[in-house]
CSV table of C-alpha atoms and ligand atoms in Angstrom, one decimal:
chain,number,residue,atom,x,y,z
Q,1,UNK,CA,92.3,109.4,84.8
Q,2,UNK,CA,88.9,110.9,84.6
Q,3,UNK,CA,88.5,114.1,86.7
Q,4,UNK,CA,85.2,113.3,88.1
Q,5,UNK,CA,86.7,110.4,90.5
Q,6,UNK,CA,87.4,111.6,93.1
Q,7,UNK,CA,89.6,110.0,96.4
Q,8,UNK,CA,87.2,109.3,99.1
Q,9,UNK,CA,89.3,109.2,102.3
Q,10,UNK,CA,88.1,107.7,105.9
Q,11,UNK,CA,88.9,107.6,109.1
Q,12,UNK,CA,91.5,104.8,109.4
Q,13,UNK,CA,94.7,105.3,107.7
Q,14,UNK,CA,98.0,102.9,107.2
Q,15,UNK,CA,99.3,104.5,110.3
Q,16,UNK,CA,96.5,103.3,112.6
Q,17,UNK,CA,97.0,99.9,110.9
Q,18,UNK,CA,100.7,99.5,111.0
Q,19,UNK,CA,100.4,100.6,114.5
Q,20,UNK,CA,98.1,98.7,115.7
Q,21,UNK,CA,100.2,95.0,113.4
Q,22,UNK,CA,103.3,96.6,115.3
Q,23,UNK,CA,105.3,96.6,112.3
Q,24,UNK,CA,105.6,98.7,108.7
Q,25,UNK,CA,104.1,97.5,105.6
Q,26,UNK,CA,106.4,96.9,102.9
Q,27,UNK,CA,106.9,95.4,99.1
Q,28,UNK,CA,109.3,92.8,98.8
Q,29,UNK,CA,110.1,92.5,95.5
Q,30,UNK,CA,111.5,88.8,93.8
Q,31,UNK,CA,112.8,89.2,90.2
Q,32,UNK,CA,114.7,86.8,88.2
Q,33,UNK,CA,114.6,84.0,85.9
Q,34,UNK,CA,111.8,80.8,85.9
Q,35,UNK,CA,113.5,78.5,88.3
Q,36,UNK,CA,115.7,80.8,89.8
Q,37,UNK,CA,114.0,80.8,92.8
Q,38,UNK,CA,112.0,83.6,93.7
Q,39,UNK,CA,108.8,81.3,94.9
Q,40,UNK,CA,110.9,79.2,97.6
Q,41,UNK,CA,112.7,82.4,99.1
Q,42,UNK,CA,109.7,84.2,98.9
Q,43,UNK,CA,107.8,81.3,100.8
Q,44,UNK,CA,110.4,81.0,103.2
Q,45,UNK,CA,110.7,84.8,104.0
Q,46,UNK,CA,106.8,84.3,104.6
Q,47,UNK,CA,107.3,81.6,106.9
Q,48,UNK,CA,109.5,83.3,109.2
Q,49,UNK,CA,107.9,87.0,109.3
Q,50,UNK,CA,104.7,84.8,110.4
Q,51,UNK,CA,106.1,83.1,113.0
Q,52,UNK,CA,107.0,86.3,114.2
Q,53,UNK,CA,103.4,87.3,114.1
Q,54,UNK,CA,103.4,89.7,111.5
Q,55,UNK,CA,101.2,90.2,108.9
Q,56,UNK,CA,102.2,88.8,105.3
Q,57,UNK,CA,100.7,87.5,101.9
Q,58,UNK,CA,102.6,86.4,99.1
Q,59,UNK,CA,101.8,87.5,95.6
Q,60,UNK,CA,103.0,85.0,93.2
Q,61,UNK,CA,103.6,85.3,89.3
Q,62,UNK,CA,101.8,81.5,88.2
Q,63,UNK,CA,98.7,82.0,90.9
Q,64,UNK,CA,97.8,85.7,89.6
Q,65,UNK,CA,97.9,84.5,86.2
Q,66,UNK,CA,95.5,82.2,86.7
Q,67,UNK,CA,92.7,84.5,88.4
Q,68,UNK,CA,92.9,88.1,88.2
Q,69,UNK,CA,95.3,88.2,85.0
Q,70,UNK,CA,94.2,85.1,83.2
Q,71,UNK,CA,93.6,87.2,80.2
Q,72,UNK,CA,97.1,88.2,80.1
Q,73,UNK,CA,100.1,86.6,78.3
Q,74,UNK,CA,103.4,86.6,77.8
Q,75,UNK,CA,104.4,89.3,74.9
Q,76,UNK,CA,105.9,92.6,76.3
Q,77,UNK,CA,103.0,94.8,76.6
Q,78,UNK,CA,101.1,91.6,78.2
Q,79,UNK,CA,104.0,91.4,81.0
Q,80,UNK,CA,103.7,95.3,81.3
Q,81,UNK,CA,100.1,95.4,81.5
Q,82,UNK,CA,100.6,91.7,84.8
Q,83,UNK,CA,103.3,93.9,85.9
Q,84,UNK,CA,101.1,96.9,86.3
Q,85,UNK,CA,98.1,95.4,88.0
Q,86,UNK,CA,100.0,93.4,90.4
Q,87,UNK,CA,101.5,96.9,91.3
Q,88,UNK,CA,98.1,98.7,92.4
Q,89,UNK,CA,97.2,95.3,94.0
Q,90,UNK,CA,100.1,95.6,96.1
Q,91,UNK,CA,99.4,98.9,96.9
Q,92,UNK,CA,96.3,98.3,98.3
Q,93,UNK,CA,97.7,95.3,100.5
Q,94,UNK,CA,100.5,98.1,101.5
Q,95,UNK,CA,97.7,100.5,102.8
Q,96,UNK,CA,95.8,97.1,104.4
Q,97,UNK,CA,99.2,97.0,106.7
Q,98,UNK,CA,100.8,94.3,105.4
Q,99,UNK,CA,104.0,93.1,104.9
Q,100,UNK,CA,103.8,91.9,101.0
Q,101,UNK,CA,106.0,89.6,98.9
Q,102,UNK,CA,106.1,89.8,95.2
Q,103,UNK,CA,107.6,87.1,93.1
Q,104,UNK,CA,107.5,87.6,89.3
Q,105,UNK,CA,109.9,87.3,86.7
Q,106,UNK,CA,109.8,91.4,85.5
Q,107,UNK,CA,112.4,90.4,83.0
Q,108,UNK,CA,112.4,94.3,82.3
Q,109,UNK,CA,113.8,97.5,84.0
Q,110,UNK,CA,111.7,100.3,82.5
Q,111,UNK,CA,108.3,97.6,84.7
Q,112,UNK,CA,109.9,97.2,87.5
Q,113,UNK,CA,110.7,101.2,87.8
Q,114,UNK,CA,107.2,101.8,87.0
Q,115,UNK,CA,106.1,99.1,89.7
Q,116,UNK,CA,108.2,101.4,92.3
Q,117,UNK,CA,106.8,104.1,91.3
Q,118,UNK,CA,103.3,102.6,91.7
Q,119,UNK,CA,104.0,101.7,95.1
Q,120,UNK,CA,106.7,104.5,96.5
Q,121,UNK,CA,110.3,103.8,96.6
Q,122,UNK,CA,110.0,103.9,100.6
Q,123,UNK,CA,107.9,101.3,100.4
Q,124,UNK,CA,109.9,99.0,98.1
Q,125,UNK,CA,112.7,96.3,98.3
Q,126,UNK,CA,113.7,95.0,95.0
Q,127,UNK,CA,115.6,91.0,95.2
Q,128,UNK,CA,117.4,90.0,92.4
Q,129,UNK,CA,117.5,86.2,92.6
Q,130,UNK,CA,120.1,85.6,90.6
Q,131,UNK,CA,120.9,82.3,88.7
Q,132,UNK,CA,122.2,81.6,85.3
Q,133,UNK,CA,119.7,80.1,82.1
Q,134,UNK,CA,121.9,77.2,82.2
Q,135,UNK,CA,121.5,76.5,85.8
Q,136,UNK,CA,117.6,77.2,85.7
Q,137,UNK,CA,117.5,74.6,82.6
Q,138,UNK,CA,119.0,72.5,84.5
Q,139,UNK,CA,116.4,72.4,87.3
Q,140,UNK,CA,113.8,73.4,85.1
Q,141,UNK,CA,111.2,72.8,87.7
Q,142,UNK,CA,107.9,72.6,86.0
Q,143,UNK,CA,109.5,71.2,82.4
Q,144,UNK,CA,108.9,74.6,80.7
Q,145,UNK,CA,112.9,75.1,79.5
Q,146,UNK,CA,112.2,71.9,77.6
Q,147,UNK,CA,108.9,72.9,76.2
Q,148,UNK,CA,110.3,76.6,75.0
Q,149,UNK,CA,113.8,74.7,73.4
Q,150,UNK,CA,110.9,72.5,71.6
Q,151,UNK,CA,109.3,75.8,70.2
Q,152,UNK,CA,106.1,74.9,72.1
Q,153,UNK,CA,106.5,78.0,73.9
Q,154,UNK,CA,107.0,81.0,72.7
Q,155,UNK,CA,108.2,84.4,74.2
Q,156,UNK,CA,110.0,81.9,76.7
Q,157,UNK,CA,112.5,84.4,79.3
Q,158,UNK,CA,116.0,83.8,78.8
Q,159,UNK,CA,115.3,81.6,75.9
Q,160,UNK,CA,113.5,83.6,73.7
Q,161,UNK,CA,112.7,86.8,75.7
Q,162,UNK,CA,115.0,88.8,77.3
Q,163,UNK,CA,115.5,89.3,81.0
Q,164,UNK,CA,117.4,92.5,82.1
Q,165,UNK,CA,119.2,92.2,85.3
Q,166,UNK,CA,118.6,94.8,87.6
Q,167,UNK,CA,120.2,98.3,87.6
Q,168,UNK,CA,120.2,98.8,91.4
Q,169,UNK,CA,118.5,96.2,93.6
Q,170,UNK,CA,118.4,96.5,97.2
Q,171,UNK,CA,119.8,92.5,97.4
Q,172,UNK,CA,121.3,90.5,95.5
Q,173,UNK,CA,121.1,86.7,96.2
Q,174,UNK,CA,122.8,83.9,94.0
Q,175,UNK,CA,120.7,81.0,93.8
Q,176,UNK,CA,123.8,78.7,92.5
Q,177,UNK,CA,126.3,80.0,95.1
Q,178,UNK,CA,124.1,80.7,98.1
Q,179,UNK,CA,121.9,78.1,100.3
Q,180,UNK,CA,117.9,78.4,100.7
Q,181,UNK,CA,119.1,79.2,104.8
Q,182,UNK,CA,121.9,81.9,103.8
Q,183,UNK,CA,119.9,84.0,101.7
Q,184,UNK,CA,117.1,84.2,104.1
Q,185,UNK,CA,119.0,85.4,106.6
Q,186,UNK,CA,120.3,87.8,104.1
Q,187,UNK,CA,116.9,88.8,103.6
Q,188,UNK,CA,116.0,89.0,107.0
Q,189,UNK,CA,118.8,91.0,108.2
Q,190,UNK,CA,118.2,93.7,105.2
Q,191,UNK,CA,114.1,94.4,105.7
Q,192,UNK,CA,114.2,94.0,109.4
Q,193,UNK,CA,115.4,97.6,109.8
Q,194,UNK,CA,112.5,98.7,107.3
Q,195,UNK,CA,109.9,96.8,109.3
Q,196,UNK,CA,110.2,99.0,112.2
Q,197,UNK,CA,109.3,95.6,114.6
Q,198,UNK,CA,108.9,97.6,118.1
Q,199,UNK,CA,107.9,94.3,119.7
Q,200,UNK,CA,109.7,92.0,118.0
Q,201,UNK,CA,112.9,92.8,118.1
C,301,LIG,N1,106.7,82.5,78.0
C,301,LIG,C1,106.9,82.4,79.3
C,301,LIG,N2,108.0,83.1,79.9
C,301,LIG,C2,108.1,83.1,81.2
C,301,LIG,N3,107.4,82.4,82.1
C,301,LIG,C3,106.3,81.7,81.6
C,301,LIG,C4,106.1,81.6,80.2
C,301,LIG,N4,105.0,80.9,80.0
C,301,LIG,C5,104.6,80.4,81.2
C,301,LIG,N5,105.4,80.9,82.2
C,301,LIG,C6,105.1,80.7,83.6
C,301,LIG,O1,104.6,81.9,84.1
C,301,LIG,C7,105.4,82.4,85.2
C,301,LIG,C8,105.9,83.8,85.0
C,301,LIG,O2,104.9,84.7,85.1
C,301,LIG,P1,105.2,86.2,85.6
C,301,LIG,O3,103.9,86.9,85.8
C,301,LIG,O4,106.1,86.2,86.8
C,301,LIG,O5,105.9,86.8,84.4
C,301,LIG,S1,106.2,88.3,84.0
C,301,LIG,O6,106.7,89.0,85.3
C,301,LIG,O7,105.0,88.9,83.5
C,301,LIG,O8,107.3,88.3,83.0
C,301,LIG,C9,106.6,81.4,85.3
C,301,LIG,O9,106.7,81.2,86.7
C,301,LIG,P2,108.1,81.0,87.5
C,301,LIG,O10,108.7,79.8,87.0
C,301,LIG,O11,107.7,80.9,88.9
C,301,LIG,O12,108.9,82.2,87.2
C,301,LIG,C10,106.3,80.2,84.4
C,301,LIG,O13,105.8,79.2,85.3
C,302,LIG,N1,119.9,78.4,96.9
C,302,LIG,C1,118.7,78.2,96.4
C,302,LIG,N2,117.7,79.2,96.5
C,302,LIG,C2,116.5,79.0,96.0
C,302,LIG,N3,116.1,77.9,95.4
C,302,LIG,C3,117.0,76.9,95.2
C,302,LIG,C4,118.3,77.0,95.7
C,302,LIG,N4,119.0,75.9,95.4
C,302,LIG,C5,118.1,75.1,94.8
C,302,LIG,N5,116.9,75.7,94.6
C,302,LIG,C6,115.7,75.0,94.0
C,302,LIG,O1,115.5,75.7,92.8
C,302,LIG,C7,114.1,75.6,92.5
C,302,LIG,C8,113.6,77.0,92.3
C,302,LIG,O2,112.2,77.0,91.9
C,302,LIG,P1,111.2,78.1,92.2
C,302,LIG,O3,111.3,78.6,93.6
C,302,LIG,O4,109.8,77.6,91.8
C,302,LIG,O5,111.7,79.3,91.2
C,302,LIG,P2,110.9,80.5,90.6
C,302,LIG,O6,109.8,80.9,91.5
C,302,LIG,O7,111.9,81.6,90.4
C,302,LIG,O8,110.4,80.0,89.2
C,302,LIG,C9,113.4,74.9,93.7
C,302,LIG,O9,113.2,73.6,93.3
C,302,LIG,C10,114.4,75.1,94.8
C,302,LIG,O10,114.4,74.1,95.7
Protein backbone atom coordinates (compact mmCIF):
# COMPACT_ATOMS: atom_id res chain seq x y z
CA UNK A 1 0.00 0.00 0.00
CA UNK A 2 1.51 3.29 -0.80
CA UNK A 3 2.27 5.44 2.30
CA UNK A 4 1.06 8.65 0.95
CA UNK A 5 -2.82 7.40 1.19
CA UNK A 6 -3.95 8.25 3.81
CA UNK A 7 -7.67 7.21 5.64
CA UNK A 8 -9.79 10.12 5.57
CA UNK A 9 -12.40 9.54 8.38
CA UNK A 10 -15.82 11.59 8.84
CA UNK A 11 -18.32 12.21 11.01
CA UNK A 12 -20.70 9.22 10.58
CA UNK A 13 -19.45 5.90 11.51
CA UNK A 14 -21.16 2.15 11.20
CA UNK A 15 -22.30 2.73 14.69
CA UNK A 16 -24.50 5.75 13.80
CA UNK A 17 -25.77 3.69 10.84
CA UNK A 18 -26.41 0.35 12.46
CA UNK A 19 -28.13 2.32 15.01
CA UNK A 20 -30.14 4.22 13.32
CA UNK A 21 -31.22 0.45 10.57
CA UNK A 22 -31.80 -1.06 14.20
CA UNK A 23 -29.79 -3.99 13.50
CA UNK A 24 -25.83 -5.06 13.04
CA UNK A 25 -24.28 -5.33 9.68
CA UNK A 26 -23.01 -8.59 8.85
CA UNK A 27 -21.36 -10.99 5.94
CA UNK A 28 -23.18 -13.96 5.19
CA UNK A 29 -21.13 -16.10 3.50
CA UNK A 30 -22.59 -19.06 0.79
CA UNK A 31 -19.91 -21.57 -0.34
CA UNK A 32 -20.23 -24.66 -2.17
CA UNK A 33 -20.54 -26.28 -5.33
CA UNK A 34 -22.51 -24.81 -8.88
CA UNK A 35 -25.93 -26.07 -8.18
CA UNK A 36 -25.73 -26.67 -4.71
CA UNK A 37 -27.63 -23.99 -3.80
CA UNK A 38 -26.13 -21.06 -2.44
CA UNK A 39 -28.27 -18.48 -4.79
CA UNK A 40 -31.84 -19.86 -3.68
CA UNK A 41 -30.87 -19.86 0.18
CA UNK A 42 -29.23 -16.78 -0.17
CA UNK A 43 -32.40 -15.23 -1.96
CA UNK A 44 -34.58 -16.63 0.48
CA UNK A 45 -32.58 -15.49 3.55
CA UNK A 46 -32.95 -11.95 1.75
CA UNK A 47 -36.55 -12.26 1.51
CA UNK A 48 -37.24 -12.72 4.97
CA UNK A 49 -34.57 -10.23 6.74
CA UNK A 50 -36.55 -7.64 4.34
CA UNK A 51 -39.72 -8.35 5.41
CA UNK A 52 -38.47 -7.66 8.63
CA UNK A 53 -37.34 -4.26 7.48
CA UNK A 54 -33.87 -4.66 7.56
CA UNK A 55 -31.39 -3.64 5.37
CA UNK A 56 -29.95 -6.38 2.85
CA UNK A 57 -28.21 -6.80 -0.69
CA UNK A 58 -27.11 -9.87 -2.08
CA UNK A 59 -23.75 -10.34 -3.72
CA UNK A 60 -23.95 -13.03 -6.16
CA UNK A 61 -21.05 -15.01 -7.94
CA UNK A 62 -22.66 -15.02 -11.99
CA UNK A 63 -23.98 -11.14 -11.56
CA UNK A 64 -20.36 -9.71 -10.28
CA UNK A 65 -18.75 -11.58 -12.95
CA UNK A 66 -20.44 -9.95 -15.39
CA UNK A 67 -19.87 -6.16 -14.26
CA UNK A 68 -17.18 -5.40 -11.87
CA UNK A 69 -15.13 -8.78 -12.49
CA UNK A 70 -15.85 -9.39 -16.15
CA UNK A 71 -12.18 -9.49 -16.74
CA UNK A 72 -11.77 -12.26 -14.45
CA UNK A 73 -11.91 -16.09 -15.04
CA UNK A 74 -11.86 -19.09 -13.72
CA UNK A 75 -8.03 -20.35 -13.10
CA UNK A 76 -6.82 -20.12 -9.41
CA UNK A 77 -5.30 -16.82 -9.20
CA UNK A 78 -8.41 -15.51 -11.33
CA UNK A 79 -10.87 -16.96 -8.44
CA UNK A 80 -8.41 -15.47 -5.80
CA UNK A 81 -8.13 -12.20 -7.39
CA UNK A 82 -13.03 -12.44 -7.71
CA UNK A 83 -12.64 -13.65 -4.28
CA UNK A 84 -10.58 -10.73 -3.20
CA UNK A 85 -12.57 -7.87 -4.60
CA UNK A 86 -15.88 -9.13 -3.68
CA UNK A 87 -14.22 -8.98 -0.10
CA UNK A 88 -13.43 -5.12 -0.01
CA UNK A 89 -16.88 -4.69 -1.73
CA UNK A 90 -18.44 -6.29 1.09
CA UNK A 91 -16.62 -4.34 3.41
CA UNK A 92 -17.70 -1.34 2.28
CA UNK A 93 -21.50 -2.55 2.23
CA UNK A 94 -20.54 -3.75 6.02
CA UNK A 95 -19.53 -0.03 6.95
CA UNK A 96 -22.86 1.27 4.70
CA UNK A 97 -24.93 -0.78 7.61
CA UNK A 98 -26.07 -3.46 5.85
CA UNK A 99 -26.83 -6.86 6.31
CA UNK A 100 -24.85 -8.60 3.21
CA UNK A 101 -25.13 -12.00 1.52
CA UNK A 102 -22.32 -13.54 -0.35
CA UNK A 103 -22.91 -16.51 -2.62
CA UNK A 104 -19.83 -17.76 -4.51
CA UNK A 105 -18.39 -20.97 -4.99
CA UNK A 106 -14.72 -20.14 -3.07
CA UNK A 107 -13.83 -23.70 -3.88
CA UNK A 108 -10.64 -22.90 -1.66
CA UNK A 109 -9.78 -22.41 2.14
CA UNK A 110 -6.61 -20.46 2.06
CA UNK A 111 -9.69 -17.38 -0.12
CA UNK A 112 -12.14 -17.75 2.04
CA UNK A 113 -9.69 -17.21 5.20
CA UNK A 114 -8.37 -14.31 3.46
CA UNK A 115 -11.99 -13.05 2.69
CA UNK A 116 -12.46 -13.08 6.68
CA UNK A 117 -9.74 -11.54 7.18
CA UNK A 118 -10.76 -8.73 4.73
CA UNK A 119 -13.87 -8.31 6.41
CA UNK A 120 -13.17 -9.22 10.35
CA UNK A 121 -14.13 -12.51 11.74
CA UNK A 122 -16.84 -10.64 13.99
CA UNK A 123 -18.33 -9.69 11.09
CA UNK A 124 -18.43 -12.93 9.22
CA UNK A 125 -20.73 -16.13 8.97
CA UNK A 126 -19.41 -18.64 6.69
CA UNK A 127 -22.47 -21.43 5.04
CA UNK A 128 -21.30 -24.41 3.66
CA UNK A 129 -24.11 -25.48 1.37
CA UNK A 130 -23.33 -28.72 1.03
CA UNK A 131 -24.34 -31.22 -1.86
CA UNK A 132 -22.50 -33.87 -3.63
CA UNK A 133 -21.01 -33.46 -7.64
CA UNK A 134 -23.33 -36.09 -8.38
CA UNK A 135 -26.34 -34.59 -7.07
CA UNK A 136 -25.40 -31.06 -8.54
CA UNK A 137 -24.98 -32.92 -12.00
CA UNK A 138 -27.94 -34.08 -11.60
CA UNK A 139 -29.73 -30.71 -11.34
CA UNK A 140 -27.26 -29.10 -13.21
CA UNK A 141 -29.24 -25.92 -13.37
CA UNK A 142 -27.79 -23.85 -16.11
CA UNK A 143 -26.36 -27.11 -18.33
CA UNK A 144 -22.74 -26.21 -17.32
CA UNK A 145 -21.92 -30.07 -15.68
CA UNK A 146 -22.68 -31.13 -19.26
CA UNK A 147 -20.76 -28.51 -21.01
CA UNK A 148 -17.45 -29.10 -18.55
CA UNK A 149 -17.94 -33.43 -19.04
CA UNK A 150 -17.86 -32.23 -22.95
CA UNK A 151 -14.49 -30.47 -22.29
CA UNK A 152 -16.13 -27.14 -23.44
CA UNK A 153 -15.32 -25.89 -20.16
CA UNK A 154 -12.41 -25.94 -18.63
CA UNK A 155 -11.26 -25.34 -14.91
CA UNK A 156 -14.92 -26.69 -14.23
CA UNK A 157 -15.28 -27.10 -9.86
CA UNK A 158 -15.70 -30.48 -8.85
CA UNK A 159 -15.09 -31.73 -12.31
CA UNK A 160 -11.96 -30.40 -13.16
CA UNK A 161 -11.10 -27.99 -10.24
CA UNK A 162 -11.09 -28.72 -6.94
CA UNK A 163 -13.51 -27.58 -4.22
CA UNK A 164 -12.20 -27.82 -0.54
CA UNK A 165 -14.90 -28.18 1.89
CA UNK A 166 -14.75 -26.00 4.69
CA UNK A 167 -12.48 -26.37 7.83
CA UNK A 168 -14.84 -24.65 10.32
CA UNK A 169 -18.06 -23.03 8.98
CA UNK A 170 -20.40 -21.49 11.20
CA UNK A 171 -23.47 -23.74 9.39
CA UNK A 172 -23.56 -26.37 7.70
CA UNK A 173 -26.72 -27.06 5.48
CA UNK A 174 -27.23 -30.28 3.15
CA UNK A 175 -28.93 -29.37 0.15
CA UNK A 176 -29.85 -33.25 -0.59
CA UNK A 177 -31.03 -33.97 2.93
CA UNK A 178 -32.52 -30.65 4.02
CA UNK A 179 -35.69 -28.60 2.50
CA UNK A 180 -35.30 -24.87 0.99
CA UNK A 181 -37.81 -24.06 4.45
CA UNK A 182 -35.53 -26.06 7.03
CA UNK A 183 -32.40 -24.56 6.25
CA UNK A 184 -33.70 -21.18 6.36
CA UNK A 185 -34.80 -21.44 9.51
CA UNK A 186 -31.55 -22.87 10.35
CA UNK A 187 -30.15 -19.81 9.10
CA UNK A 188 -32.37 -17.63 10.70
CA UNK A 189 -32.09 -18.97 14.02
CA UNK A 190 -28.07 -18.85 13.81
CA UNK A 191 -27.55 -14.89 12.54
CA UNK A 192 -30.49 -13.62 14.47
CA UNK A 193 -28.35 -13.38 17.69
CA UNK A 194 -25.56 -11.66 15.56
CA UNK A 195 -28.04 -9.11 14.15
CA UNK A 196 -28.64 -7.60 17.42
CA UNK A 197 -32.60 -6.79 16.13
CA UNK A 198 -33.64 -4.47 19.17
CA UNK A 199 -36.96 -3.93 17.45
CA UNK A 200 -37.53 -6.82 15.91
CA UNK A 201 -37.39 -9.35 18.02
N1 LIG B 1 -15.18 -23.12 -14.71
C1 LIG B 1 -16.19 -22.78 -13.89
N2 LIG B 1 -16.20 -23.26 -12.61
C2 LIG B 1 -17.21 -22.90 -11.80
N3 LIG B 1 -18.24 -22.08 -12.14
C3 LIG B 1 -18.27 -21.57 -13.40
C4 LIG B 1 -17.26 -21.91 -14.32
N4 LIG B 1 -17.53 -21.29 -15.50
C5 LIG B 1 -18.66 -20.58 -15.31
N5 LIG B 1 -19.10 -20.74 -14.05
C6 LIG B 1 -20.26 -20.00 -13.50
O1 LIG B 1 -19.68 -19.03 -12.62
C7 LIG B 1 -20.27 -19.11 -11.33
C8 LIG B 1 -19.19 -19.21 -10.25
O2 LIG B 1 -18.54 -17.99 -10.07
P1 LIG B 1 -17.90 -17.63 -8.66
O3 LIG B 1 -17.45 -16.21 -8.75
O4 LIG B 1 -18.84 -17.98 -7.57
O5 LIG B 1 -16.64 -18.62 -8.60
S1 LIG B 1 -15.37 -18.57 -7.63
O6 LIG B 1 -15.86 -18.27 -6.27
O7 LIG B 1 -14.47 -17.53 -8.12
O8 LIG B 1 -14.77 -19.90 -7.71
C9 LIG B 1 -21.10 -20.37 -11.29
O9 LIG B 1 -22.30 -19.98 -10.64
P2 LIG B 1 -23.09 -20.90 -9.59
O10 LIG B 1 -23.64 -22.02 -10.43
O11 LIG B 1 -24.15 -19.99 -9.06
O12 LIG B 1 -22.16 -21.38 -8.53
C10 LIG B 1 -21.28 -20.78 -12.74
O13 LIG B 1 -22.54 -20.37 -13.20
N1 LIG C 1 -32.81 -28.15 -0.22
C1 LIG C 1 -32.47 -27.34 -1.22
N2 LIG C 1 -31.78 -26.20 -0.96
C2 LIG C 1 -31.42 -25.39 -1.99
N3 LIG C 1 -31.70 -25.62 -3.30
C3 LIG C 1 -32.37 -26.74 -3.60
C4 LIG C 1 -32.77 -27.64 -2.59
N4 LIG C 1 -33.42 -28.67 -3.17
C5 LIG C 1 -33.41 -28.42 -4.48
N5 LIG C 1 -32.79 -27.26 -4.76
C6 LIG C 1 -32.66 -26.70 -6.13
O1 LIG C 1 -31.28 -26.77 -6.51
C7 LIG C 1 -30.99 -25.70 -7.40
C8 LIG C 1 -29.82 -24.90 -6.84
O2 LIG C 1 -29.47 -23.89 -7.75
P1 LIG C 1 -28.78 -22.54 -7.30
O3 LIG C 1 -29.47 -21.97 -6.11
O4 LIG C 1 -28.70 -21.69 -8.52
O5 LIG C 1 -27.34 -23.08 -6.86
P2 LIG C 1 -25.95 -22.28 -6.82
O6 LIG C 1 -26.24 -20.83 -6.58
O7 LIG C 1 -25.21 -22.92 -5.68
O8 LIG C 1 -25.30 -22.54 -8.14
C9 LIG C 1 -32.26 -24.84 -7.52
O9 LIG C 1 -32.95 -25.21 -8.69
C10 LIG C 1 -33.05 -25.23 -6.26
O10 LIG C 1 -34.44 -25.08 -6.44
Amino acid sequence: MNKNVIQQDYSINVKNRQQQNQHNSLLIWFTGLSGSGKSTLANQVEVTLHQQDLKTYVLDGDNIRRGLNKDLGFTPEDRKENLRRIAETAKLFIDAGVVTLAAFISPLQKDRDKIKQIVGKENFIEIYVKASVEACEKRDVKGLYQKARNGEIKNFTGISAPYEEPENPDIIVNSEEQTIKESIQLIMDKIKTKLELPSHG
